[in-house]
Short mmCIF file of C-alpha atoms in Angstrom, two decimals:
data_model
loop_
_atom_site.label_atom_id
_atom_site.label_comp_id
_atom_site.label_asym_id
_atom_site.label_seq_id
_atom_site.Cartn_x
_atom_site.Cartn_y
_atom_site.Cartn_z
CA UNK A 1 0.00 0.00 0.00
CA UNK A 2 1.47 3.35 -1.07
CA UNK A 3 1.76 6.14 1.47
CA UNK A 4 -1.00 8.14 -0.16
CA UNK A 5 -3.34 5.13 0.18
CA UNK A 6 -2.93 5.00 3.96
CA UNK A 7 -5.14 6.61 6.56
CA UNK A 8 -4.11 6.82 10.22
CA UNK A 9 -6.80 7.19 12.91
CA UNK A 10 -6.56 7.47 16.66
CA UNK A 11 -9.47 5.71 18.38
CA UNK A 12 -10.08 7.13 21.87
CA UNK A 13 -12.29 5.05 24.14
CA UNK A 14 -13.81 5.99 27.51
CA UNK A 15 -16.42 4.54 29.79
CA UNK A 16 -16.87 1.88 32.46
CA UNK A 17 -14.21 -0.78 32.30
CA UNK A 18 -15.42 -4.33 31.71
CA UNK A 19 -14.14 -7.56 30.14
CA UNK A 20 -14.40 -7.71 26.33
CA UNK A 21 -13.94 -4.05 25.38
CA UNK A 22 -10.56 -4.40 23.72
CA UNK A 23 -11.50 -7.76 22.18
CA UNK A 24 -14.68 -6.29 20.65
CA UNK A 25 -12.99 -3.25 19.15
CA UNK A 26 -9.94 -5.04 17.77
CA UNK A 27 -12.21 -7.69 16.23
CA UNK A 28 -13.85 -4.95 14.18
CA UNK A 29 -10.46 -3.59 13.14
CA UNK A 30 -9.35 -7.11 12.18
CA UNK A 31 -12.31 -7.38 9.79
CA UNK A 32 -10.87 -4.47 7.85
CA UNK A 33 -7.24 -5.66 7.98
CA UNK A 34 -6.24 -2.66 10.11
CA UNK A 35 -2.66 -2.38 11.36
CA UNK A 36 -2.32 -1.38 15.02
CA UNK A 37 0.48 1.19 15.27
CA UNK A 38 0.16 1.84 19.00
CA UNK A 39 -2.14 0.92 21.88
CA UNK A 40 -2.35 2.04 25.48
CA UNK A 41 -4.82 1.75 28.34
CA UNK A 42 -5.34 3.15 31.83
CA UNK A 43 -7.99 2.18 34.38
CA UNK A 44 -8.82 4.45 37.33
CA UNK A 45 -11.66 3.50 39.67
CA UNK A 46 -13.19 1.19 37.00
CA UNK A 47 -13.16 4.04 34.49
CA UNK A 48 -11.48 3.11 31.22
CA UNK A 49 -9.27 5.26 29.04
CA UNK A 50 -8.11 3.32 25.97
CA UNK A 51 -6.33 4.56 22.86
CA UNK A 52 -5.71 2.58 19.67
CA UNK A 53 -3.74 4.16 16.82
CA UNK A 54 -4.41 2.20 13.62
CA UNK A 55 -3.68 2.31 9.95
CA UNK A 56 -6.38 1.54 7.36
CA UNK A 57 -6.67 1.76 3.62
CA UNK A 58 -7.78 5.27 2.66
CA UNK A 59 -10.94 6.01 0.74
CA UNK A 60 -14.16 4.03 0.66
CA UNK A 61 -13.05 1.39 3.21
CA UNK A 62 -12.42 3.82 6.05
CA UNK A 63 -16.04 4.97 6.50
CA UNK A 64 -17.44 1.43 7.14
CA UNK A 65 -14.82 0.66 9.85
CA UNK A 66 -15.73 3.84 11.73
CA UNK A 67 -19.41 3.00 11.48
CA UNK A 68 -18.87 -0.55 12.75
CA UNK A 69 -16.72 0.76 15.61
CA UNK A 70 -19.54 3.09 16.60
CA UNK A 71 -22.05 0.18 16.62
CA UNK A 72 -19.69 -1.96 18.66
CA UNK A 73 -19.14 0.85 21.15
CA UNK A 74 -22.91 1.21 21.53
CA UNK A 75 -23.22 -2.52 22.25
CA UNK A 76 -20.44 -2.33 24.85
CA UNK A 77 -21.85 0.78 26.49
CA UNK A 78 -18.72 2.90 25.90
CA UNK A 79 -17.91 6.15 24.14
CA UNK A 80 -15.52 6.42 21.20
CA UNK A 81 -13.92 9.34 19.43
CA UNK A 82 -11.99 9.34 16.16
CA UNK A 83 -9.06 11.63 15.50
CA UNK A 84 -7.42 11.63 12.05
CA UNK A 85 -3.60 11.77 12.14
CA UNK A 86 -1.55 13.05 9.22
CA UNK A 87 1.38 11.01 7.94
CA UNK A 88 3.69 13.95 8.76
CA UNK A 89 2.49 14.09 12.36
CA UNK A 90 2.81 10.38 12.74
CA UNK A 91 6.38 10.36 11.41
CA UNK A 92 7.32 13.23 13.69
CA UNK A 93 5.94 11.23 16.65
CA UNK A 94 7.97 8.18 15.57
CA UNK A 95 11.20 10.17 15.44
CA UNK A 96 10.52 11.60 18.91
CA UNK A 97 11.05 8.17 20.47
CA UNK A 98 14.80 8.64 20.13
CA UNK A 99 14.65 11.27 22.91
CA UNK A 100 16.34 10.53 26.21
CA UNK A 101 13.99 8.72 28.62
CA UNK A 102 13.86 8.90 32.42
CA UNK A 103 11.96 7.42 35.32
CA UNK A 104 10.78 9.64 38.16
CA UNK A 105 9.36 8.10 41.31
CA UNK A 106 7.41 10.21 43.81
CA UNK A 107 7.07 8.61 47.24
CA UNK A 108 5.40 9.53 50.52
CA UNK A 109 3.02 8.25 53.15
CA UNK A 110 0.32 9.95 51.10
CA UNK A 111 0.63 11.97 47.91
CA UNK A 112 -1.03 15.41 47.85
CA UNK A 113 -1.89 17.40 44.75
CA UNK A 114 0.53 20.12 45.90
CA UNK A 115 3.42 17.64 45.83
CA UNK A 116 2.52 16.30 42.38
CA UNK A 117 2.00 19.84 41.08
CA UNK A 118 5.41 20.97 42.33
CA UNK A 119 7.28 18.00 40.87
CA UNK A 120 5.55 18.07 37.50
CA UNK A 121 6.04 21.88 37.23
CA UNK A 122 9.80 21.33 37.60
CA UNK A 123 9.65 18.68 34.90
CA UNK A 124 7.71 20.97 32.57
CA UNK A 125 10.21 23.79 33.10
CA UNK A 126 12.95 21.34 32.08
CA UNK A 127 11.18 20.45 28.81
CA UNK A 128 10.33 16.91 30.02
CA UNK A 129 7.11 15.36 28.79
CA UNK A 130 5.22 12.69 30.76
CA UNK A 131 4.65 9.63 28.56
CA UNK A 132 2.92 7.45 31.19
CA UNK A 133 2.04 7.38 34.88
CA UNK A 134 1.82 4.19 36.94
CA UNK A 135 0.81 3.74 40.58
CA UNK A 136 3.08 1.25 42.26
CA UNK A 137 1.42 1.07 45.68
CA UNK A 138 -1.87 -0.71 46.28
CA UNK A 139 -5.22 1.03 46.69
CA UNK A 140 -5.67 2.61 50.12
CA UNK A 141 -8.84 2.76 52.19
CA UNK A 142 -10.07 6.11 53.46
CA UNK A 143 -12.24 4.39 56.07
CA UNK A 144 -9.77 1.97 57.68
CA UNK A 145 -6.53 3.36 59.11
CA UNK A 146 -3.40 2.00 57.47
CA UNK A 147 -0.81 0.52 59.83
CA UNK A 148 1.93 1.46 57.33
CA UNK A 149 0.65 4.12 54.89
CA UNK A 150 2.70 4.46 51.70
CA UNK A 151 2.13 5.88 48.25
CA UNK A 152 4.28 5.85 45.14
CA UNK A 153 3.70 6.81 41.52
CA UNK A 154 6.16 6.21 38.72
CA UNK A 155 6.39 8.66 35.83
CA UNK A 156 7.98 7.69 32.52
CA UNK A 157 9.21 10.91 30.92
CA UNK A 158 11.18 11.95 27.88
CA UNK A 159 12.92 15.00 26.50
CA UNK A 160 16.19 16.92 26.53
CA UNK A 161 16.86 18.40 29.98
CA UNK A 162 17.56 22.14 29.96
CA UNK A 163 19.58 22.31 33.20
CA UNK A 164 20.06 19.08 35.19
CA UNK A 165 21.85 20.80 38.07
CA UNK A 166 18.97 23.27 38.55
CA UNK A 167 16.41 20.49 38.22
CA UNK A 168 18.10 18.40 40.91
CA UNK A 169 18.32 21.39 43.25
CA UNK A 170 14.66 22.15 42.70
CA UNK A 171 13.67 18.52 43.38
CA UNK A 172 15.63 18.64 46.65
CA UNK A 173 13.92 21.88 47.70
CA UNK A 174 10.46 20.40 46.99
CA UNK A 175 11.43 17.22 48.86
CA UNK A 176 12.48 19.24 51.89
CA UNK A 177 9.57 21.69 52.02
CA UNK A 178 6.74 19.32 51.02
CA UNK A 179 7.98 16.15 52.77
CA UNK A 180 8.07 13.97 49.67
CA UNK A 181 10.76 11.76 48.18
CA UNK A 182 11.72 12.20 44.51
CA UNK A 183 13.88 9.70 42.60
CA UNK A 184 15.25 10.52 39.17
CA UNK A 185 16.89 7.80 37.07
CA UNK A 186 17.86 7.33 33.44
CA UNK A 187 15.59 4.72 31.86
CA UNK A 188 18.32 2.45 30.56
CA UNK A 189 19.10 -1.27 30.53
CA UNK A 190 20.88 -1.05 33.87
CA UNK A 191 17.91 0.46 35.68
CA UNK A 192 15.80 -2.50 34.65
CA UNK A 193 18.47 -5.06 35.63
CA UNK A 194 19.86 -4.17 39.05
CA UNK A 195 21.41 -7.32 40.62
CA UNK A 196 23.29 -6.33 43.82
CA UNK A 197 22.07 -4.24 46.78
CA UNK A 198 24.56 -3.15 49.47
CA UNK A 199 23.43 -1.73 52.82
CA UNK A 200 25.01 0.21 55.59
CA UNK A 201 24.01 -1.38 58.88
CA UNK A 202 23.72 1.17 61.71
CA UNK A 203 20.87 3.65 61.25
CA UNK A 204 20.04 1.95 57.94
CA UNK A 205 19.23 -1.74 58.38
CA UNK A 206 18.81 -1.12 62.11
CA UNK A 207 17.42 1.93 63.91
CA UNK A 208 20.38 2.51 66.17
CA UNK A 209 24.14 2.97 66.24
CA UNK A 210 25.42 -0.20 67.95
CA UNK A 211 28.62 1.44 69.13
CA UNK A 212 26.51 4.01 70.96
CA UNK A 213 24.55 1.23 72.70
CA UNK A 214 27.75 -0.50 73.73
CA UNK A 215 29.07 2.79 75.03
CA UNK A 216 26.00 3.27 77.21
CA UNK A 217 26.63 -0.15 78.74
CA UNK A 218 30.29 0.81 79.27
CA UNK A 219 29.28 4.07 80.96
CA UNK A 220 30.78 6.33 78.25
CA UNK A 221 27.57 6.92 76.26
CA UNK A 222 27.65 10.68 75.92
CA UNK A 223 31.32 10.79 74.89
CA UNK A 224 30.90 8.14 72.17
CA UNK A 225 27.59 9.50 70.91
CA UNK A 226 29.14 12.93 70.32
CA UNK A 227 31.97 11.41 68.32
CA UNK A 228 29.54 9.24 66.29
CA UNK A 229 27.37 12.23 65.39
CA UNK A 230 30.34 14.26 64.30
CA UNK A 231 31.60 11.40 62.11
CA UNK A 232 28.24 10.76 60.49
CA UNK A 233 27.96 14.42 59.60
CA UNK A 234 31.37 14.32 58.00
CA UNK A 235 32.93 16.70 60.50
CA UNK A 236 35.77 14.39 61.43
CA UNK A 237 37.47 11.47 59.64
CA UNK A 238 35.65 8.15 60.21
CA UNK A 239 38.77 6.15 60.93
CA UNK A 240 39.93 8.66 63.53
CA UNK A 241 36.52 8.67 65.17
CA UNK A 242 36.38 4.88 65.10
CA UNK A 243 39.67 4.55 66.96
CA UNK A 244 38.61 7.08 69.60
CA UNK A 245 35.27 5.32 70.21
CA UNK A 246 36.83 1.88 70.31
CA UNK A 247 39.32 2.96 72.94
CA UNK A 248 36.48 4.06 75.19
CA UNK A 249 34.93 0.56 75.10
CA UNK A 250 37.95 -1.09 76.73
CA UNK A 251 36.94 -3.46 79.48
CA UNK A 252 33.32 -4.01 78.39
CA UNK A 253 32.22 -7.63 78.98
CA UNK A 254 31.73 -9.86 75.91
CA UNK A 255 28.50 -11.16 77.52
CA UNK A 256 26.59 -7.99 76.61
CA UNK A 257 27.04 -8.47 72.86
CA UNK A 258 24.42 -11.23 72.55
CA UNK A 259 21.76 -9.25 74.39
CA UNK A 260 22.39 -6.22 72.23
CA UNK A 261 22.21 -8.32 69.02
CA UNK A 262 18.89 -10.07 69.79
CA UNK A 263 17.31 -6.71 70.64
CA UNK A 264 18.47 -4.81 67.58
CA UNK A 265 15.60 -2.61 66.28
CA UNK A 266 15.40 -3.71 62.65
CA UNK A 267 14.24 -0.88 60.38
CA UNK A 268 10.64 -0.78 59.18
CA UNK A 269 10.27 -2.48 55.81
CA UNK A 270 13.57 -4.37 56.04
CA UNK A 271 12.04 -7.86 56.26
CA UNK A 272 9.69 -7.10 53.37
CA UNK A 273 12.53 -5.73 51.25
CA UNK A 274 14.91 -8.64 51.91
CA UNK A 275 12.24 -11.24 51.23
CA UNK A 276 11.46 -9.61 47.88
CA UNK A 277 15.13 -9.21 46.89
CA UNK A 278 15.82 -12.85 47.68
CA UNK A 279 12.71 -14.00 45.80
CA UNK A 280 13.68 -12.01 42.68
CA UNK A 281 17.28 -13.22 42.71
CA UNK A 282 19.27 -10.19 43.96
CA UNK A 283 22.51 -10.53 45.83
CA UNK A 284 22.67 -8.52 49.08
CA UNK A 285 25.46 -7.30 51.32
CA UNK A 286 26.06 -5.44 54.59
CA UNK A 287 29.00 -3.01 54.22
CA UNK A 288 29.34 -1.47 57.62
CA UNK A 289 31.62 0.64 59.80
CA UNK A 290 30.02 -1.27 62.64
CA UNK A 291 30.90 -4.75 63.83
CA UNK A 292 30.87 -8.21 62.26
CA UNK A 293 29.28 -9.72 65.42
CA UNK A 294 26.06 -7.81 64.73
CA UNK A 295 26.39 -7.97 60.99
CA UNK A 296 26.43 -11.77 61.08
CA UNK A 297 23.39 -11.79 63.39
CA UNK A 298 21.49 -9.69 60.83
CA UNK A 299 22.80 -11.89 58.03
CA UNK A 300 21.12 -14.90 59.65
CA UNK A 301 17.95 -12.93 60.50
CA UNK A 302 17.47 -11.34 57.05
CA UNK A 303 19.12 -13.85 54.71
CA UNK A 304 21.92 -11.57 53.52
CA UNK A 305 24.67 -12.94 51.27
CA UNK A 306 27.78 -10.91 52.29
CA UNK A 307 28.96 -9.14 55.43
CA UNK A 308 31.97 -6.83 55.65
CA UNK A 309 32.44 -4.88 58.87
CA UNK A 310 34.94 -4.31 61.67
CA UNK A 311 35.96 -7.12 64.01
CA UNK A 312 36.13 -6.50 67.73
CA UNK A 313 39.21 -7.69 69.57
CA UNK A 314 38.20 -9.68 72.65
CA UNK A 315 40.58 -11.15 75.26
CA UNK A 316 39.71 -12.92 78.50
CA UNK A 317 35.98 -12.21 77.82
CA UNK A 318 36.44 -8.44 77.56
CA UNK A 319 36.75 -5.89 74.76
CA UNK A 320 40.31 -4.61 74.54
CA UNK A 321 39.41 -1.32 72.93
CA UNK A 322 41.17 -2.47 69.73
CA UNK A 323 40.01 -4.11 66.49
CA UNK A 324 41.30 -6.84 64.19
CA UNK A 325 42.23 -6.12 60.57
CA UNK A 326 41.63 -2.97 58.56
CA UNK A 327 39.05 -0.35 59.50
CA UNK A 328 35.99 -0.52 57.24
CA UNK A 329 35.63 3.17 56.35
CA UNK A 330 33.93 4.85 53.43
CA UNK A 331 36.70 4.04 50.99
CA UNK A 332 36.69 0.37 52.06
CA UNK A 333 32.94 0.10 51.64
CA UNK A 334 33.25 1.25 48.03
CA UNK A 335 36.08 -1.28 47.48
CA UNK A 336 33.94 -4.11 48.89
CA UNK A 337 30.98 -3.12 46.69
CA UNK A 338 33.17 -3.25 43.59
CA UNK A 339 34.79 -6.55 44.64
CA UNK A 340 31.44 -8.28 45.29
CA UNK A 341 30.11 -7.03 41.94
CA UNK A 342 33.17 -8.39 40.15
CA UNK A 343 32.93 -11.74 41.97
CA UNK A 344 29.25 -12.13 41.01
CA UNK A 345 29.82 -10.93 37.42
CA UNK A 346 27.63 -7.85 37.95
CA UNK A 347 28.28 -4.54 36.16
CA UNK A 348 28.81 -1.64 38.57
CA UNK A 349 25.80 0.11 37.04
CA UNK A 350 23.64 -2.80 38.14
CA UNK A 351 24.44 -2.17 41.80
CA UNK A 352 22.60 -0.27 44.49
CA UNK A 353 24.03 1.22 47.69
CA UNK A 354 21.91 2.33 50.62
CA UNK A 355 23.21 4.31 53.59
CA UNK A 356 22.73 7.29 55.89
CA UNK A 357 26.13 8.64 56.87
CA UNK A 358 29.02 10.53 55.31
CA UNK A 359 31.10 7.31 55.30
CA UNK A 360 28.48 5.78 52.98
CA UNK A 361 28.95 8.43 50.25
CA UNK A 362 31.82 6.67 48.46
CA UNK A 363 29.70 3.55 47.85
CA UNK A 364 26.54 5.56 47.25
CA UNK A 365 28.30 7.59 44.54
CA UNK A 366 29.97 4.50 43.03
CA UNK A 367 26.83 2.40 42.71
CA UNK A 368 24.53 2.54 39.70
CA UNK A 369 21.81 3.72 42.08
CA UNK A 370 22.88 5.37 45.33
CA UNK A 371 20.18 5.98 47.96
CA UNK A 372 20.53 8.19 51.02
CA UNK A 373 18.16 6.56 53.53
CA UNK A 374 16.75 8.81 56.29
CA UNK A 375 20.15 10.44 55.95
CA UNK A 376 21.96 13.35 57.43
CA UNK A 377 21.44 16.64 55.48
CA UNK A 378 24.97 16.66 54.09
CA UNK A 379 24.49 13.12 52.75
CA UNK A 380 21.15 13.89 51.14
CA UNK A 381 22.69 16.86 49.36
CA UNK A 382 25.44 14.67 47.92
CA UNK A 383 23.35 11.63 46.92
CA UNK A 384 21.33 11.48 43.70
CA UNK A 385 18.37 9.78 45.37
CA UNK A 386 16.98 9.71 48.91
CA UNK A 387 14.19 8.06 50.87
CA UNK A 388 13.04 9.82 54.05
CA UNK A 389 9.27 9.26 54.12
CA UNK A 390 9.02 5.47 53.93
CA UNK A 391 10.71 2.34 55.31
CA UNK A 392 13.46 0.35 53.60
CA UNK A 393 10.98 -1.41 51.32
CA UNK A 394 10.65 1.95 49.54
CA UNK A 395 13.72 0.76 47.62
CA UNK A 396 11.49 -1.77 45.82
CA UNK A 397 9.45 1.04 44.22
CA UNK A 398 12.64 2.61 42.85
CA UNK A 399 13.26 -0.74 41.17
CA UNK A 400 9.81 -0.54 39.56
CA UNK A 401 8.05 -3.20 41.62
CA UNK A 402 4.32 -2.84 42.33
CA UNK A 403 2.83 -3.93 45.64
CA UNK A 404 1.23 -6.92 43.90
CA UNK A 405 4.70 -8.13 42.82
CA UNK A 406 5.86 -7.92 46.41
CA UNK A 407 2.81 -9.22 48.23
CA UNK A 408 2.38 -12.22 45.89
CA UNK A 409 5.30 -13.81 47.76
CA UNK A 410 2.99 -14.37 50.74
CA UNK A 411 0.75 -16.54 48.54
CA UNK A 412 3.53 -18.87 47.38
#
């Protein structure tokens, strides 16, 4: 069929969603040997929005197909609208698919119109067009109170960014002022094939700094806590702070370690996240400036593949105030991430690093996706992505998983 013999029509369908709508309409198109050039559908509260872009022979055969589609729509109780598309417009649309594509996730306990308006305004100012919107969290009741409220929508967008630095700064400002998390990723092959997730332990996998708890038991809590806070904010070198804190633990009984381990406050969403990662075949690791004793406990509890942390030196049943081996600082965490990826045959862009402190930044910046989790302000400013409104399972939404993909594990 020559170009001049072709007619392109966009069929827009709306009405109550029900089984058989798409089957009925495409059956009519099949009768006239129509070619489907594109098709897309959305369903919100049982209300259907369906679009079918099709090509048909121009002239006398186009009128009957439109008439039959109208009859079929009447039978199905839906509304249809026909929009003719010129060849030039269609070809322009085809060429536009070569534009750079991105994924933006918007996360929060709930999502308000003000948050969505602010984020999409920034996108519009940067010449980014929304191609599709998908809700990744399940439907929420407004009658029953949710024990763990969470909302996430994923926007597929395309376009040439005007000023990425300004866009990132604007996203951070909206995140801070409107209490919403915004993740921006390139939509490439690596984003869809992450294979390794590495976690900091203290204040990430668990809701405490273990060294601070040990210090309380040793009677030096305030001194150690002050040093920890300064290190996490990047005010002093981690290795220096680690040595100072370790020295203050000298003489603490080994017996207290077990009680601290079994009472570790595991972060909300951690069990759900780890179960999903294991089910979908991800490798996981703890890369921590904390201690192997507690890392190995969490490894057994959560089913984690690798643990790299600092080893306490214990003699005659007491902590000596020293450590065994090299200090696991920020640089070492990044080295471990790279080494595990190489061992598993995983490209560095397929890795994810999650942490909260300044010593996590080297691995966060090295990984294909670095996530600052409920992090210190200086860390959030340096990381490309952050989660502050949800638990650890919020990571799953950044990977594109819907709640139904996660919750189906409970049925197996």
